[in-house]
CSV table of C-alpha atoms in Angstrom, one decimal:
chain,number,residue,atom,x,y,z
A,1,ASP,CA,113.8,54.5,179.5
A,2,ALA,CA,111.1,52.1,179.5
A,3,LYS,CA,111.2,48.6,177.7
A,4,THR,CA,107.5,49.2,175.9
A,5,THR,CA,105.5,50.5,173.7
A,6,GLN,CA,101.6,51.5,174.3
A,7,PRO,CA,99.6,54.3,172.5
A,8,PRO,CA,99.2,57.6,173.9
A,9,SER,CA,95.3,57.6,174.3
A,10,MET,CA,91.8,55.9,173.5
A,11,ASP,CA,88.5,55.9,174.2
A,12,CYS,CA,86.1,52.8,175.2
A,13,ALA,CA,82.1,52.8,175.5
A,14,GLU,CA,80.9,52.1,179.1
A,15,GLY,CA,80.0,48.8,178.8
A,16,ARG,CA,82.1,47.2,176.1
A,17,ALA,CA,85.6,45.5,176.6
A,18,ALA,CA,88.9,48.0,176.7
A,19,ASN,CA,91.7,46.0,174.2
A,20,LEU,CA,94.8,47.6,175.4
A,21,PRO,CA,97.7,46.9,173.3
A,22,CYS,CA,101.6,46.8,174.9
A,23,ASN,CA,105.1,46.1,172.5
A,24,HIS,CA,107.4,44.4,174.5
A,25,SER,CA,109.8,43.2,171.4
A,26,THR,CA,113.1,43.3,173.4
A,27,ILE,CA,111.5,40.7,176.5
A,28,SER,CA,113.9,38.4,178.3
A,29,GLY,CA,112.7,35.0,179.2
A,30,ASN,CA,113.1,36.0,182.5
A,31,GLU,CA,110.7,39.3,182.0
A,32,TYR,CA,107.1,39.0,183.3
A,33,VAL,CA,104.4,41.3,182.1
A,34,TYR,CA,103.0,43.4,184.8
A,35,TRP,CA,99.8,46.4,184.3
A,36,TYR,CA,99.3,48.5,186.5
A,37,ARG,CA,96.5,51.9,186.0
A,38,GLN,CA,96.2,55.0,187.8
A,39,ILE,CA,93.1,57.0,188.0
A,40,HIS,CA,93.6,60.8,188.6
A,41,SER,CA,95.7,61.7,190.9
A,42,GLN,CA,95.9,58.3,193.2
A,43,GLY,CA,98.1,56.0,193.4
A,44,PRO,CA,99.3,53.3,190.5
A,45,GLN,CA,96.7,50.2,191.1
A,46,TYR,CA,98.5,46.8,190.6
A,47,ILE,CA,96.3,44.6,188.3
A,48,ILE,CA,98.1,42.0,186.7
A,49,HIS,CA,101.2,39.7,185.9
A,50,GLY,CA,101.8,37.5,183.3
A,51,LEU,CA,104.8,35.5,182.1
A,52,LYS,CA,103.5,33.1,178.7
A,53,ASN,CA,100.4,31.9,179.6
A,54,ASN,CA,97.0,34.2,179.9
A,55,GLU,CA,95.9,35.4,182.2
A,56,THR,CA,92.5,36.6,184.0
A,57,ASN,CA,91.6,37.9,187.0
A,58,GLU,CA,88.4,39.4,188.3
A,59,MET,CA,89.9,42.9,187.4
A,60,ALA,CA,90.8,42.0,183.9
A,61,SER,CA,92.9,39.8,181.4
A,62,LEU,CA,95.6,39.4,180.0
A,63,ILE,CA,97.0,37.6,177.0
A,64,ILE,CA,100.7,37.5,175.7
A,65,THR,CA,101.2,36.4,172.2
A,66,GLU,CA,103.2,33.1,171.9
A,67,ASP,CA,106.7,35.0,170.7
A,68,ARG,CA,105.8,37.4,173.5
A,69,LYS,CA,106.7,40.3,172.0
A,70,SER,CA,103.6,41.9,173.4
A,71,SER,CA,101.0,41.7,175.0
A,72,THR,CA,96.9,43.0,175.3
A,73,LEU,CA,95.1,43.6,178.4
A,74,ILE,CA,91.4,43.0,178.4
A,75,LEU,CA,88.5,45.0,180.7
A,76,PRO,CA,85.4,43.4,180.0
A,77,HIS,CA,83.0,45.8,180.0
A,78,ALA,CA,84.7,48.9,180.3
A,79,THR,CA,83.0,51.4,183.3
A,80,LEU,CA,83.4,55.8,183.8
A,81,ARG,CA,85.9,54.4,186.5
A,82,ASP,CA,88.1,52.2,184.6
A,83,THR,CA,89.0,56.1,183.2
A,84,ALA,CA,92.5,55.7,184.0
A,85,VAL,CA,96.6,55.9,182.8
A,86,TYR,CA,97.0,52.4,181.9
A,87,TYR,CA,101.0,51.6,182.5
A,88,CYS,CA,102.3,48.3,180.9
A,89,ILE,CA,105.9,47.5,182.6
A,90,VAL,CA,108.3,44.2,181.7
A,91,ARG,CA,110.7,43.5,184.5
A,92,PRO,CA,112.1,39.9,186.6
A,93,PRO,CA,111.2,38.8,189.3
A,94,TYR,CA,113.5,39.2,191.4
A,95,GLY,CA,114.6,41.9,193.9
A,96,GLY,CA,116.1,44.2,194.2
A,97,SER,CA,117.1,47.0,191.1
A,98,GLN,CA,116.7,44.4,188.9
A,99,GLY,CA,113.6,43.9,190.0
A,100,ASN,CA,112.1,47.5,189.8
A,101,LEU,CA,109.6,49.2,188.0
A,102,ILE,CA,109.9,51.5,185.2
A,103,PHE,CA,107.3,53.3,184.3
A,104,GLY,CA,106.8,55.3,180.7
A,105,LYS,CA,103.9,57.5,179.9
A,106,GLY,CA,101.5,54.8,179.9
A,107,THR,CA,98.1,55.1,177.8
A,108,LYS,CA,95.0,56.7,178.7
A,109,LEU,CA,92.2,55.6,178.6
A,110,SER,CA,88.9,57.2,178.5
A,111,VAL,CA,85.3,55.5,178.8
A,112,LYS,CA,82.2,57.4,177.2
A,113,PRO,CA,78.9,56.7,178.0
B,1,ASN,CA,94.4,46.4,207.2
B,2,ALA,CA,95.2,50.3,205.7
B,3,GLY,CA,97.4,49.3,203.2
B,4,VAL,CA,100.5,51.6,202.8
B,5,THR,CA,99.8,55.1,204.2
B,6,GLN,CA,101.6,58.1,203.9
B,7,THR,CA,101.4,61.6,205.0
B,8,PRO,CA,100.9,64.6,204.9
B,9,LYS,CA,99.0,64.4,201.8
B,10,PHE,CA,99.7,68.0,201.0
B,11,ARG,CA,102.9,71.2,201.8
B,12,VAL,CA,103.7,74.2,201.0
B,13,LEU,CA,107.3,74.5,201.2
B,14,LYS,CA,110.0,77.6,200.2
B,15,THR,CA,113.3,77.4,198.9
B,16,GLY,CA,115.7,75.9,201.3
B,17,GLN,CA,113.3,74.4,203.8
B,18,SER,CA,113.7,70.7,205.3
B,19,MET,CA,110.8,68.6,205.5
B,20,THR,CA,110.1,64.3,205.7
B,21,LEU,CA,107.4,62.5,204.3
B,22,LEU,CA,106.9,59.7,205.9
B,23,CYS,CA,105.3,56.6,204.4
B,24,ALA,CA,103.9,53.3,206.5
B,25,GLN,CA,102.2,49.9,205.5
B,26,ASP,CA,101.0,47.2,207.7
B,27,MET,CA,101.4,44.4,205.1
B,28,ASN,CA,104.3,43.2,206.7
B,29,HIS,CA,106.2,43.7,203.6
B,30,GLU,CA,110.7,44.0,202.8
B,31,TYR,CA,110.3,46.2,200.2
B,32,MET,CA,109.8,49.9,200.1
B,33,TYR,CA,109.8,52.6,197.6
B,34,TRP,CA,110.0,56.4,196.6
B,35,TYR,CA,109.0,57.2,193.3
B,36,ARG,CA,108.3,61.5,192.3
B,37,GLN,CA,105.8,62.1,189.7
B,38,ASP,CA,105.9,65.5,187.7
B,39,PRO,CA,102.5,66.4,185.4
B,40,GLY,CA,102.3,64.1,182.1
B,41,MET,CA,104.8,61.8,182.6
B,42,GLY,CA,105.8,58.7,184.4
B,43,LEU,CA,106.3,57.3,187.9
B,44,ARG,CA,110.4,57.6,188.7
B,45,LEU,CA,111.7,56.1,191.5
B,46,ILE,CA,113.9,57.8,194.0
B,47,HIS,CA,115.3,55.5,196.8
B,48,TYR,CA,114.1,51.8,197.4
B,49,SER,CA,114.8,49.5,200.5
B,50,VAL,CA,115.0,45.5,200.2
B,51,GLY,CA,115.3,45.7,204.3
B,52,GLU,CA,114.8,47.2,207.6
B,53,GLY,CA,118.3,49.3,208.3
B,54,THR,CA,119.3,48.7,204.1
B,55,THR,CA,118.5,51.5,201.3
B,56,ALA,CA,119.6,52.0,197.7
B,57,LYS,CA,119.4,54.5,194.9
B,58,GLY,CA,117.4,55.0,192.1
B,59,GLU,CA,116.9,56.8,189.1
B,60,VAL,CA,116.5,60.9,190.6
B,61,PRO,CA,118.5,60.5,193.9
B,62,ASP,CA,119.6,63.9,194.3
B,63,GLY,CA,118.4,65.6,196.6
B,64,TYR,CA,116.9,63.3,198.7
B,65,ASN,CA,117.9,60.9,201.6
B,66,VAL,CA,116.1,58.2,202.9
B,67,SER,CA,115.9,55.7,205.9
B,68,ARG,CA,114.9,52.4,206.6
B,69,LEU,CA,114.7,51.9,210.7
B,70,LYS,CA,111.9,50.2,211.3
B,71,LYS,CA,110.5,47.4,209.1
B,72,GLN,CA,107.2,49.4,208.1
B,73,ASN,CA,108.3,52.5,207.4
B,74,PHE,CA,110.4,54.9,205.2
B,75,LEU,CA,111.1,57.9,204.9
B,76,LEU,CA,112.0,60.6,202.9
B,77,GLY,CA,113.8,63.9,203.5
B,78,LEU,CA,114.5,67.2,201.9
B,79,GLU,CA,117.3,68.9,203.4
B,80,SER,CA,117.0,72.2,200.9
B,81,ALA,CA,114.1,72.4,199.6
B,82,ALA,CA,114.4,73.3,195.2
B,83,PRO,CA,111.7,74.0,192.6
B,84,SER,CA,112.2,71.6,191.0
B,85,GLN,CA,111.4,69.1,193.7
B,86,THR,CA,107.6,70.3,193.9
B,87,SER,CA,106.1,67.3,192.7
B,88,VAL,CA,103.6,64.1,193.9
B,89,TYR,CA,105.6,61.5,196.1
B,90,PHE,CA,104.2,58.0,196.0
B,91,CYS,CA,105.5,55.6,198.1
B,92,ALA,CA,105.2,52.1,197.7
B,93,SER,CA,106.1,48.0,198.9
B,94,SER,CA,106.2,44.6,198.0
B,95,TYR,CA,106.8,41.5,199.7
B,96,VAL,CA,108.9,39.3,199.1
B,97,GLN,CA,110.0,35.5,199.2
B,98,GLY,CA,113.6,34.4,198.5
B,99,ALA,CA,114.7,36.0,195.5
B,100,TYR,CA,111.9,37.3,194.4
B,101,SER,CA,109.8,40.1,194.9
B,102,TYR,CA,106.0,40.6,194.0
B,103,GLU,CA,104.0,43.3,192.8
B,104,GLN,CA,104.4,46.7,194.5
B,105,TYR,CA,100.6,48.1,196.3
B,106,PHE,CA,101.0,52.4,196.1
B,107,GLY,CA,100.4,54.4,199.1
B,108,PRO,CA,98.3,57.7,198.3
B,109,GLY,CA,100.7,59.9,197.6
B,110,THR,CA,102.1,63.7,198.7
B,111,ARG,CA,101.7,66.8,196.6
B,112,LEU,CA,104.2,68.5,197.1
B,113,THR,CA,104.7,72.3,196.0
B,114,VAL,CA,108.2,74.8,196.4
B,115,THR,CA,107.7,77.9,196.2
């Protein structure tokens, strides 16, 4: 079973920030928070990951609470092309079976004009 | 740099037929993975490989076999297809440094229908 909890769906107005929450209350000290998204029928796309510090890249920002039990993915200016299912996944950094991704059902983000 | 490619994109099989799905990556990644995705569900891991000549079972391995004869290729075989194997199949690869593996890069998927 996935170790994260996400809302099944969210709406966002085009041009506004999209804030996608994720709960991971049982996260272990060495586990990272990863975010992927899947645009309709395509392969999942890596977005960002972090351990405990906030992270930012060209696609998004990741805010992790101090206790690391939850996080928020922020798309600063959502566009219609950001409509997708977003997956929050926790995993240790190691290879092998320990580091395999476990996908839940994710959050279906709909960006509306 | 094509990333991860999958062949074929679509396939229809009759029950009992066999086929092989091919995944190729040009990023020199050590790790490769095969997933399946059923409607409305997240991806589930079928098999994975941590290097050339090695394979391991994932969450849902039954009915599938895999081979990793070359580092850049990972093959998924269905020996006797069943309607329950109707799904979208995704391949992925990831970079490894020492004991650490990094983000996975996914292919575009193969849509398989078994009638």
